[in-house]
Amino acid sequence: MNKMKVVVGLSGGVDSSVTAYLLQQQGHEVVALFMRNWNDASVTLEDECPWIEDSNDALMVAQKLGIPFQVIDMSDLYKERIVDYMFDEYQKGRTPNPDVLCNREVKFDVFMKTAMSLGADKVATGHYARVDSTFDENGKEIFHLLAGKDNNKDQSYFLCQLNQDQLSKALFPIGELTKPRVREIAKEIGLVTADKKDSQGLCFIGKVSLPQFLQQQLVPKEGEIVEIFKDSPLFSQEIPDFSSKEEELEFLSRKIKYKKADGKVIGKHQGAQFFTIGQSKGLGIGGHKESCFIVSRDMENNIIFVGESHSFPGLHKKALKIAQSELHWVREDLKLKNGESMDVMARFRYRQELQQAKIYQFEDVFYMEFENPQSAIAEGQFASWYIADELIGSGVIS
């Protein structure tokens, strides 16, 4: 590999620290940038300010490696592109993934542009993923987003919205390594981040949890919890005869519209926007043999619908739908045309085992049908699809 100027997004964690070290070992000129994404102290937990702690750790790593370091403030952009979007989605009753958005809107967009303006050839992050390229018959370079080698840590899902241009400038040096090996390297070279715990919570506010963050921003409003029973006539509908595959997929991916009259009021909650499909904790419901799970939310009337047990019929679906405008192909050359379908492996949550599925493209809508019914498919989540270990596309579940 030729010597390049590489800007590393140094976050103050062990993964990005080892990323910077590996690039330096490969002989590249490495520059470290720390992104400050949040400056509203009113929503962090306790009195610790995680970004100060993280930027200090990042600075110490940069000093140890002897590479230039600077902090760039992205908090306005972050608020506008990530936080406002998230509130908007929650109020609509969808479940967004802030990490996927952060990569698409911040790290590989504005951050990448900033790095390029500093004369960088490439941008590197501490993601457990790999990028590779081949040439097609016309000599055009095609970039492949591959899963990280460490199955427990593969983060390709979080990068599912990147495009060819972004991948062409991205490096993921630790994608070939396992997490324990990354920690070992950090220890061997005496990095202060070697034993630092992985960051939990939101990718921008450090230690704050999503419900707490939302509660500080969205107004609580008391509503009812309605239990739907598994013998409800809603689940015993006869499956109609379909005149086309598209009609069948529309039926399989449909959302059941529950009404208060379909079940029984069993409790109260503080606002439907604080809950997500499939959630079972924090509902304060007693008197059931098994856990109750949220199966639907009526945002207009502020009602949460729940069903008892993992096997509750309203929790499972065989198909999901993605609007044409929310569809994204990492590999544009593999894009399906109207009427085409493809067998893939898919997931719609980080760390979910890959599931066998088939994707279908119709004139103005896209469907994914699973071999086995899937639990808790929530609107707003990203579904991503793979061929072997390559992520080729993704979209927002509608």
Tab-separated table of C-alpha atoms in Angstrom:
chain	number	residue	atom	x	y	z
A	1	MET	CA	0.000	0.000	0.000
A	2	ASN	CA	1.318	3.439	-0.872
A	3	LYS	CA	1.976	5.892	1.887
A	4	MET	CA	-1.103	8.054	2.428
A	5	LYS	CA	-2.321	10.837	4.632
A	6	VAL	CA	-5.045	9.309	6.794
A	7	VAL	CA	-7.324	11.176	9.181
A	8	VAL	CA	-8.505	8.983	12.062
A	9	GLY	CA	-11.667	9.750	13.989
A	10	LEU	CA	-10.167	9.275	17.449
A	11	SER	CA	-13.018	8.841	19.911
A	12	GLY	CA	-11.136	8.138	23.119
A	13	GLY	CA	-11.967	4.412	22.975
A	14	VAL	CA	-9.646	1.446	22.477
A	15	ASP	CA	-10.827	0.623	18.923
A	16	SER	CA	-9.978	3.970	17.351
A	17	SER	CA	-6.723	4.154	19.361
A	18	VAL	CA	-5.480	0.857	17.903
A	19	THR	CA	-6.735	1.955	14.456
A	20	ALA	CA	-4.403	4.975	14.601
A	21	TYR	CA	-1.491	2.821	15.779
A	22	LEU	CA	-1.941	0.213	13.001
A	23	LEU	CA	-2.022	2.883	10.297
A	24	GLN	CA	1.127	4.401	11.714
A	25	GLN	CA	2.766	0.963	11.643
A	26	GLN	CA	1.820	0.664	7.980
A	27	GLY	CA	3.826	3.806	7.315
A	28	HIS	CA	0.999	6.280	6.725
A	29	GLU	CA	0.964	9.895	7.837
A	30	VAL	CA	-1.734	9.853	10.527
A	31	VAL	CA	-3.706	12.835	11.843
A	32	ALA	CA	-6.226	12.450	14.669
A	33	LEU	CA	-9.494	14.387	14.910
A	34	PHE	CA	-11.860	14.170	17.859
A	35	MET	CA	-15.487	15.001	17.118
A	36	ARG	CA	-17.324	16.927	19.750
A	37	ASN	CA	-20.935	16.073	19.019
A	38	TRP	CA	-22.719	17.341	22.056
A	39	ASN	CA	-22.366	20.354	24.277
A	40	ASP	CA	-25.585	20.481	26.211
A	41	ALA	CA	-24.510	19.572	29.735
A	42	SER	CA	-28.129	19.477	30.883
A	43	VAL	CA	-28.725	16.007	29.471
A	44	THR	CA	-25.699	14.019	30.532
A	45	LEU	CA	-26.037	11.763	33.534
A	46	GLU	CA	-24.628	12.620	36.932
A	47	ASP	CA	-22.102	15.393	36.766
A	48	GLU	CA	-19.576	13.698	34.551
A	49	CYS	CA	-18.974	15.157	31.174
A	50	PRO	CA	-18.044	12.147	29.044
A	51	TRP	CA	-16.801	14.107	26.063
A	52	ILE	CA	-14.152	15.866	28.150
A	53	GLU	CA	-12.973	12.540	29.558
A	54	ASP	CA	-13.006	10.987	26.068
A	55	SER	CA	-11.199	13.875	24.389
A	56	ASN	CA	-8.520	13.743	27.116
A	57	ASP	CA	-8.039	10.016	26.490
A	58	ALA	CA	-7.884	10.662	22.744
A	59	LEU	CA	-5.312	13.424	23.295
A	60	MET	CA	-3.166	11.104	25.462
A	61	VAL	CA	-3.253	8.411	22.760
A	62	ALA	CA	-2.278	10.943	20.078
A	63	GLN	CA	0.610	12.186	22.238
A	64	LYS	CA	1.761	8.634	22.929
A	65	LEU	CA	1.789	7.894	19.175
A	66	GLY	CA	3.242	11.315	18.361
A	67	ILE	CA	0.535	12.284	15.881
A	68	PRO	CA	-1.186	15.683	15.433
A	69	PHE	CA	-4.512	16.004	17.248
A	70	GLN	CA	-7.374	18.439	17.083
A	71	VAL	CA	-10.950	18.693	18.334
A	72	ILE	CA	-13.649	19.679	15.862
A	73	ASP	CA	-16.996	20.885	17.097
A	74	MET	CA	-19.884	19.241	15.281
A	75	SER	CA	-22.547	19.778	17.885
A	76	ASP	CA	-24.832	22.093	15.860
A	77	LEU	CA	-24.802	19.800	12.891
A	78	TYR	CA	-25.315	16.830	15.160
A	79	LYS	CA	-28.302	18.338	16.839
A	80	GLU	CA	-29.875	19.196	13.524
A	81	ARG	CA	-29.155	15.962	11.635
A	82	ILE	CA	-29.342	13.338	14.367
A	83	VAL	CA	-31.089	14.536	17.495
A	84	ASP	CA	-33.903	16.472	15.844
A	85	TYR	CA	-34.433	13.605	13.404
A	86	MET	CA	-34.643	11.140	16.287
A	87	PHE	CA	-37.257	13.164	18.177
A	88	ASP	CA	-39.230	13.573	15.032
A	89	GLU	CA	-39.149	9.810	14.394
A	90	TYR	CA	-40.086	8.946	17.998
A	91	GLN	CA	-43.013	11.320	17.896
A	92	LYS	CA	-44.206	9.610	14.716
A	93	GLY	CA	-43.970	6.304	16.549
A	94	ARG	CA	-40.926	4.980	14.707
A	95	THR	CA	-37.712	3.528	16.153
A	96	PRO	CA	-34.649	5.161	14.576
A	97	ASN	CA	-31.079	3.877	14.904
A	98	PRO	CA	-28.832	6.792	15.909
A	99	ASP	CA	-25.589	4.898	15.181
A	100	VAL	CA	-26.490	4.201	11.555
A	101	LEU	CA	-27.478	7.854	11.147
A	102	CYS	CA	-24.342	9.095	12.838
A	103	ASN	CA	-22.207	7.204	10.331
A	104	ARG	CA	-24.205	8.357	7.332
A	105	GLU	CA	-24.751	11.976	8.324
A	106	VAL	CA	-21.718	12.828	10.425
A	107	LYS	CA	-18.698	10.524	10.350
A	108	PHE	CA	-18.766	9.716	6.651
A	109	ASP	CA	-20.243	12.962	5.466
A	110	VAL	CA	-19.297	16.201	7.209
A	111	PHE	CA	-16.404	14.651	9.119
A	112	MET	CA	-15.082	13.023	5.952
A	113	LYS	CA	-15.353	16.325	4.046
A	114	THR	CA	-13.457	18.085	6.845
A	115	ALA	CA	-10.731	15.427	6.653
A	116	MET	CA	-10.498	15.775	2.881
A	117	SER	CA	-10.184	19.547	3.216
A	118	LEU	CA	-7.113	18.887	5.395
A	119	GLY	CA	-5.561	17.030	2.466
A	120	ALA	CA	-6.394	13.495	3.599
A	121	ASP	CA	-6.387	10.606	1.122
A	122	LYS	CA	-8.512	8.413	3.383
A	123	VAL	CA	-10.520	8.518	6.588
A	124	ALA	CA	-10.278	5.706	9.147
A	125	THR	CA	-12.553	4.725	12.019
A	126	GLY	CA	-12.475	1.974	14.636
A	127	HIS	CA	-15.320	-0.045	13.167
A	128	TYR	CA	-15.244	-3.851	13.086
A	129	ALA	CA	-15.866	-4.065	9.356
A	130	ARG	CA	-13.739	-4.395	6.199
A	131	VAL	CA	-13.657	-2.668	2.857
A	132	ASP	CA	-12.287	-4.255	-0.278
A	133	SER	CA	-12.474	-3.495	-3.976
A	134	THR	CA	-12.546	-5.199	-7.370
A	135	PHE	CA	-12.781	-3.910	-10.930
A	136	ASP	CA	-15.694	-4.617	-13.243
A	137	GLU	CA	-15.338	-5.447	-16.937
A	138	ASN	CA	-15.262	-1.723	-17.816
A	139	GLY	CA	-12.362	-1.110	-15.429
A	140	LYS	CA	-14.572	0.672	-12.885
A	141	GLU	CA	-13.546	0.107	-9.259
A	142	ILE	CA	-16.321	-1.377	-7.121
A	143	PHE	CA	-16.077	-1.171	-3.325
A	144	HIS	CA	-17.296	-3.971	-1.075
A	145	LEU	CA	-18.429	-3.472	2.530
A	146	LEU	CA	-17.609	-6.709	4.358
A	147	ALA	CA	-18.412	-7.962	7.836
A	148	GLY	CA	-15.674	-7.692	10.472
A	149	LYS	CA	-13.707	-10.901	11.125
A	150	ASP	CA	-14.804	-10.930	14.772
A	151	ASN	CA	-18.315	-12.402	14.626
A	152	ASN	CA	-19.163	-11.096	18.071
A	153	LYS	CA	-18.272	-7.548	17.143
A	154	ASP	CA	-19.140	-7.211	13.440
A	155	GLN	CA	-20.340	-3.619	12.931
A	156	SER	CA	-21.037	-3.654	9.197
A	157	TYR	CA	-24.727	-3.096	10.063
A	158	PHE	CA	-23.942	0.380	11.423
A	159	LEU	CA	-22.339	1.265	8.066
A	160	CYS	CA	-25.279	0.019	5.995
A	161	GLN	CA	-26.132	3.466	4.628
A	162	LEU	CA	-22.704	4.265	3.186
A	163	ASN	CA	-22.293	4.698	-0.560
A	164	GLN	CA	-19.542	3.828	-3.051
A	165	ASP	CA	-17.938	7.244	-2.809
A	166	GLN	CA	-17.759	7.073	0.996
A	167	LEU	CA	-16.395	3.522	0.946
A	168	SER	CA	-13.741	4.536	-1.587
A	169	LYS	CA	-12.263	6.871	1.035
A	170	ALA	CA	-12.790	4.693	4.121
A	171	LEU	CA	-10.368	2.448	6.006
A	172	PHE	CA	-11.271	0.031	8.820
A	173	PRO	CA	-7.935	-1.367	9.974
A	174	ILE	CA	-9.249	-3.366	12.949
A	175	GLY	CA	-11.844	-5.174	10.829
A	176	GLU	CA	-9.373	-8.038	10.414
A	177	LEU	CA	-8.901	-8.421	14.191
A	178	THR	CA	-10.898	-9.697	17.139
A	179	LYS	CA	-11.731	-7.423	20.051
A	180	PRO	CA	-9.463	-9.316	22.517
A	181	ARG	CA	-6.567	-8.921	20.064
A	182	VAL	CA	-7.264	-5.177	19.787
A	183	ARG	CA	-7.092	-4.869	23.593
A	184	GLU	CA	-3.881	-6.908	23.623
A	185	ILE	CA	-2.216	-4.574	21.121
A	186	ALA	CA	-3.311	-1.551	23.168
A	187	LYS	CA	-1.775	-3.116	26.282
A	188	GLU	CA	1.465	-4.068	24.506
A	189	ILE	CA	2.076	-0.493	23.434
A	190	GLY	CA	0.859	0.998	26.709
A	191	LEU	CA	-2.202	2.926	25.541
A	192	VAL	CA	-4.298	4.527	28.266
A	193	THR	CA	-7.458	3.187	26.590
A	194	ALA	CA	-6.424	-0.512	26.735
A	195	ASP	CA	-8.874	-1.459	29.507
A	196	LYS	CA	-11.473	1.206	28.870
A	197	LYS	CA	-14.993	-0.191	28.763
A	198	ASP	CA	-16.850	-0.056	25.446
A	199	SER	CA	-19.087	2.966	25.262
A	200	GLN	CA	-22.737	2.194	25.826
A	201	GLY	CA	-25.692	4.458	25.361
A	202	LEU	CA	-26.000	6.946	22.566
A	203	CYS	CA	-23.116	7.482	20.215
A	204	PHE	CA	-23.143	11.172	20.983
A	205	ILE	CA	-23.979	11.766	24.608
A	206	GLY	CA	-21.817	9.191	26.265
A	207	LYS	CA	-23.450	7.763	29.312
A	208	VAL	CA	-27.031	8.848	28.903
A	209	SER	CA	-29.606	6.191	28.015
A	210	LEU	CA	-32.109	6.681	25.236
A	211	PRO	CA	-35.317	6.651	27.332
A	212	GLN	CA	-33.830	9.116	29.799
A	213	PHE	CA	-32.653	11.376	27.034
A	214	LEU	CA	-36.080	11.269	25.396
A	215	GLN	CA	-37.845	11.886	28.680
A	216	GLN	CA	-35.817	15.015	29.206
A	217	GLN	CA	-36.883	16.286	25.793
A	218	LEU	CA	-40.363	14.938	25.056
A	219	VAL	CA	-43.334	15.878	27.200
A	220	PRO	CA	-44.802	12.992	29.249
A	221	LYS	CA	-48.516	12.392	28.763
A	222	GLU	CA	-50.473	9.708	30.555
A	223	GLY	CA	-52.093	7.058	28.386
A	224	GLU	CA	-53.490	3.544	28.645
A	225	ILE	CA	-51.897	0.128	28.236
A	226	VAL	CA	-54.273	-2.259	26.475
A	227	GLU	CA	-53.691	-6.006	26.443
A	228	ILE	CA	-54.628	-7.944	23.311
A	229	PHE	CA	-55.219	-11.684	23.825
A	230	LYS	CA	-53.811	-14.371	21.598
A	231	ASP	CA	-57.250	-15.800	20.823
A	232	SER	CA	-58.338	-12.413	19.424
A	233	PRO	CA	-60.316	-12.703	16.152
A	234	LEU	CA	-57.679	-10.359	14.682
A	235	PHE	CA	-55.333	-13.365	14.450
A	236	SER	CA	-57.782	-15.921	13.083
A	237	GLN	CA	-58.468	-14.173	9.795
A	238	GLU	CA	-58.463	-16.482	6.841
A	239	ILE	CA	-55.582	-15.909	4.505
A	240	PRO	CA	-57.082	-14.596	1.286
A	241	ASP	CA	-56.243	-15.909	-2.188
A	242	PHE	CA	-53.664	-13.597	-3.687
A	243	SER	CA	-53.677	-12.656	-7.333
A	244	SER	CA	-49.949	-11.744	-7.261
A	245	LYS	CA	-46.795	-12.058	-5.181
A	246	GLU	CA	-46.913	-8.318	-4.559
A	247	GLU	CA	-50.397	-8.604	-3.070
A	248	GLU	CA	-49.243	-11.458	-0.820
A	249	LEU	CA	-46.205	-9.503	0.416
A	250	GLU	CA	-48.373	-6.453	1.081
A	251	PHE	CA	-50.599	-8.679	3.223
A	252	LEU	CA	-47.693	-10.345	5.074
A	253	SER	CA	-45.975	-7.052	5.869
A	254	ARG	CA	-49.116	-5.180	6.856
A	255	LYS	CA	-49.476	-3.594	10.247
A	256	ILE	CA	-52.408	-4.824	12.308
A	257	LYS	CA	-54.445	-1.797	13.407
A	258	TYR	CA	-55.464	-2.457	17.019
A	259	LYS	CA	-58.267	-0.528	18.704
A	260	LYS	CA	-58.943	-0.137	22.418
A	261	ALA	CA	-62.094	-2.248	21.994
A	262	ASP	CA	-59.965	-5.194	20.766
A	263	GLY	CA	-58.506	-5.782	24.231
A	264	LYS	CA	-58.606	-4.827	27.887
A	265	VAL	CA	-57.066	-1.825	29.675
A	266	ILE	CA	-54.533	-3.207	32.190
A	267	GLY	CA	-52.478	-0.168	33.161
A	268	LYS	CA	-51.158	3.316	32.500
A	269	HIS	CA	-47.982	4.687	30.879
A	270	GLN	CA	-46.346	8.110	30.626
A	271	GLY	CA	-46.237	8.524	26.867
A	272	ALA	CA	-46.303	6.143	23.894
A	273	GLN	CA	-43.262	7.859	22.352
A	274	PHE	CA	-41.025	6.517	25.151
A	275	PHE	CA	-41.589	2.885	24.198
A	276	THR	CA	-40.595	0.673	21.317
A	277	ILE	CA	-42.071	-2.411	19.624
A	278	GLY	CA	-40.907	-5.628	21.298
A	279	GLN	CA	-40.070	-3.898	24.597
A	280	SER	CA	-41.028	-5.812	27.735
A	281	LYS	CA	-39.198	-3.978	30.518
A	282	GLY	CA	-40.375	-0.839	32.244
A	283	LEU	CA	-44.081	-1.389	31.645
A	284	GLY	CA	-44.986	-2.007	35.281
A	285	ILE	CA	-47.474	-4.751	34.449
A	286	GLY	CA	-47.953	-7.601	36.921
A	287	GLY	CA	-50.136	-10.674	37.180
A	288	HIS	CA	-48.971	-12.512	34.065
A	289	LYS	CA	-47.265	-15.912	33.817
A	290	GLU	CA	-44.959	-14.642	31.071
A	291	SER	CA	-43.628	-11.223	30.137
A	292	CYS	CA	-45.838	-8.863	28.161
A	293	PHE	CA	-44.361	-7.293	25.013
A	294	ILE	CA	-45.369	-4.149	23.197
A	295	VAL	CA	-46.901	-5.124	19.860
A	296	SER	CA	-48.146	-1.751	18.670
A	297	ARG	CA	-48.460	1.917	19.573
A	298	ASP	CA	-51.310	4.241	18.674
A	299	MET	CA	-49.567	7.618	18.706
A	300	GLU	CA	-52.710	9.596	18.002
A	301	ASN	CA	-54.618	8.268	21.015
A	302	ASN	CA	-51.487	7.612	23.105
A	303	ILE	CA	-52.294	3.915	23.630
A	304	ILE	CA	-49.776	1.082	23.956
A	305	PHE	CA	-50.914	-2.415	22.978
A	306	VAL	CA	-49.240	-5.423	24.607
A	307	GLY	CA	-49.438	-9.192	24.241
A	308	GLU	CA	-48.259	-11.909	26.617
A	309	SER	CA	-45.270	-14.180	25.855
A	310	HIS	CA	-42.566	-14.409	23.188
A	311	SER	CA	-44.846	-16.495	21.038
A	312	PHE	CA	-47.662	-13.926	20.964
A	313	PRO	CA	-48.937	-13.942	17.333
A	314	GLY	CA	-49.018	-10.139	16.969
A	315	LEU	CA	-45.291	-9.934	17.657
A	316	HIS	CA	-44.208	-11.940	14.590
A	317	LYS	CA	-44.183	-11.139	10.895
A	318	LYS	CA	-42.925	-12.903	7.779
A	319	ALA	CA	-42.273	-9.813	5.690
A	320	LEU	CA	-41.381	-6.160	5.881
A	321	LYS	CA	-41.814	-3.289	3.491
A	322	ILE	CA	-39.444	-0.480	2.504
A	323	ALA	CA	-40.602	2.609	0.624
A	324	GLN	CA	-38.738	3.311	-2.609
A	325	SER	CA	-37.474	6.650	-1.239
A	326	GLU	CA	-35.935	4.904	1.794
A	327	LEU	CA	-34.074	2.253	-0.199
A	328	HIS	CA	-30.273	2.346	-0.383
A	329	TRP	CA	-27.925	0.121	-2.372
A	330	VAL	CA	-24.295	0.013	-1.243
A	331	ARG	CA	-23.687	-2.026	-4.395
A	332	GLU	CA	-25.559	-0.039	-7.018
A	333	ASP	CA	-24.520	-2.563	-9.668
A	334	LEU	CA	-26.626	-5.227	-7.894
A	335	LYS	CA	-29.758	-3.097	-7.623
A	336	LEU	CA	-32.929	-5.033	-8.450
A	337	LYS	CA	-35.127	-3.915	-11.310
A	338	ASN	CA	-38.918	-3.941	-11.259
A	339	GLY	CA	-40.141	-7.551	-10.985
A	340	GLU	CA	-36.774	-8.986	-9.876
A	341	SER	CA	-36.016	-10.829	-6.643
A	342	MET	CA	-32.884	-12.159	-4.898
A	343	ASP	CA	-32.033	-14.566	-2.074
A	344	VAL	CA	-30.077	-12.843	0.696
A	345	MET	CA	-29.138	-13.033	4.364
A	346	ALA	CA	-30.627	-10.171	6.356
A	347	ARG	CA	-30.880	-8.460	9.737
A	348	PHE	CA	-32.840	-5.489	11.015
A	349	ARG	CA	-31.066	-5.052	14.362
A	350	TYR	CA	-27.414	-4.847	15.322
A	351	ARG	CA	-26.140	-8.195	16.668
A	352	GLN	CA	-29.139	-10.073	15.282
A	353	GLU	CA	-28.097	-13.376	13.722
A	354	LEU	CA	-28.341	-13.168	9.946
A	355	GLN	CA	-31.683	-14.557	8.716
A	356	GLN	CA	-32.520	-16.218	5.396
A	357	ALA	CA	-34.683	-13.935	3.328
A	358	LYS	CA	-35.697	-13.016	-0.192
A	359	ILE	CA	-35.963	-9.445	-1.439
A	360	TYR	CA	-38.428	-8.272	-4.084
A	361	GLN	CA	-38.475	-5.073	-6.099
A	362	PHE	CA	-41.758	-3.838	-7.563
A	363	GLU	CA	-42.475	-0.604	-9.367
A	364	ASP	CA	-42.479	1.700	-6.374
A	365	VAL	CA	-42.069	-0.551	-3.350
A	366	PHE	CA	-39.596	-3.070	-1.984
A	367	TYR	CA	-40.296	-6.096	0.227
A	368	MET	CA	-38.226	-8.518	2.248
A	369	GLU	CA	-39.733	-11.913	3.016
A	370	PHE	CA	-38.137	-14.094	5.696
A	371	GLU	CA	-37.832	-17.849	5.672
A	372	ASN	CA	-38.966	-17.825	9.335
A	373	PRO	CA	-41.296	-15.295	10.980
A	374	GLN	CA	-39.368	-12.518	12.774
A	375	SER	CA	-40.130	-10.988	16.134
A	376	ALA	CA	-40.559	-7.252	16.797
A	377	ILE	CA	-39.981	-5.697	13.397
A	378	ALA	CA	-40.276	-1.976	14.149
A	379	GLU	CA	-40.881	0.889	11.749
A	380	GLY	CA	-37.907	3.205	11.454
A	381	GLN	CA	-35.304	0.475	12.003
A	382	PHE	CA	-32.837	-0.245	9.228
A	383	ALA	CA	-33.061	-3.591	7.487
A	384	SER	CA	-29.824	-4.605	5.782
A	385	TRP	CA	-29.086	-7.461	3.398
A	386	TYR	CA	-25.975	-9.457	2.638
A	387	ILE	CA	-24.590	-11.884	0.107
A	388	ALA	CA	-22.143	-14.081	2.050
A	389	ASP	CA	-20.258	-11.584	4.232
A	390	GLU	CA	-20.847	-8.560	2.032
A	391	LEU	CA	-23.489	-5.990	2.951
A	392	ILE	CA	-25.045	-4.878	-0.335
A	393	GLY	CA	-28.014	-2.725	0.659
A	394	SER	CA	-30.303	-1.394	3.354
A	395	GLY	CA	-33.484	0.577	3.910
A	396	VAL	CA	-35.779	2.022	6.556
A	397	ILE	CA	-38.664	-0.253	7.530
A	398	SER	CA	-41.938	1.508	6.757
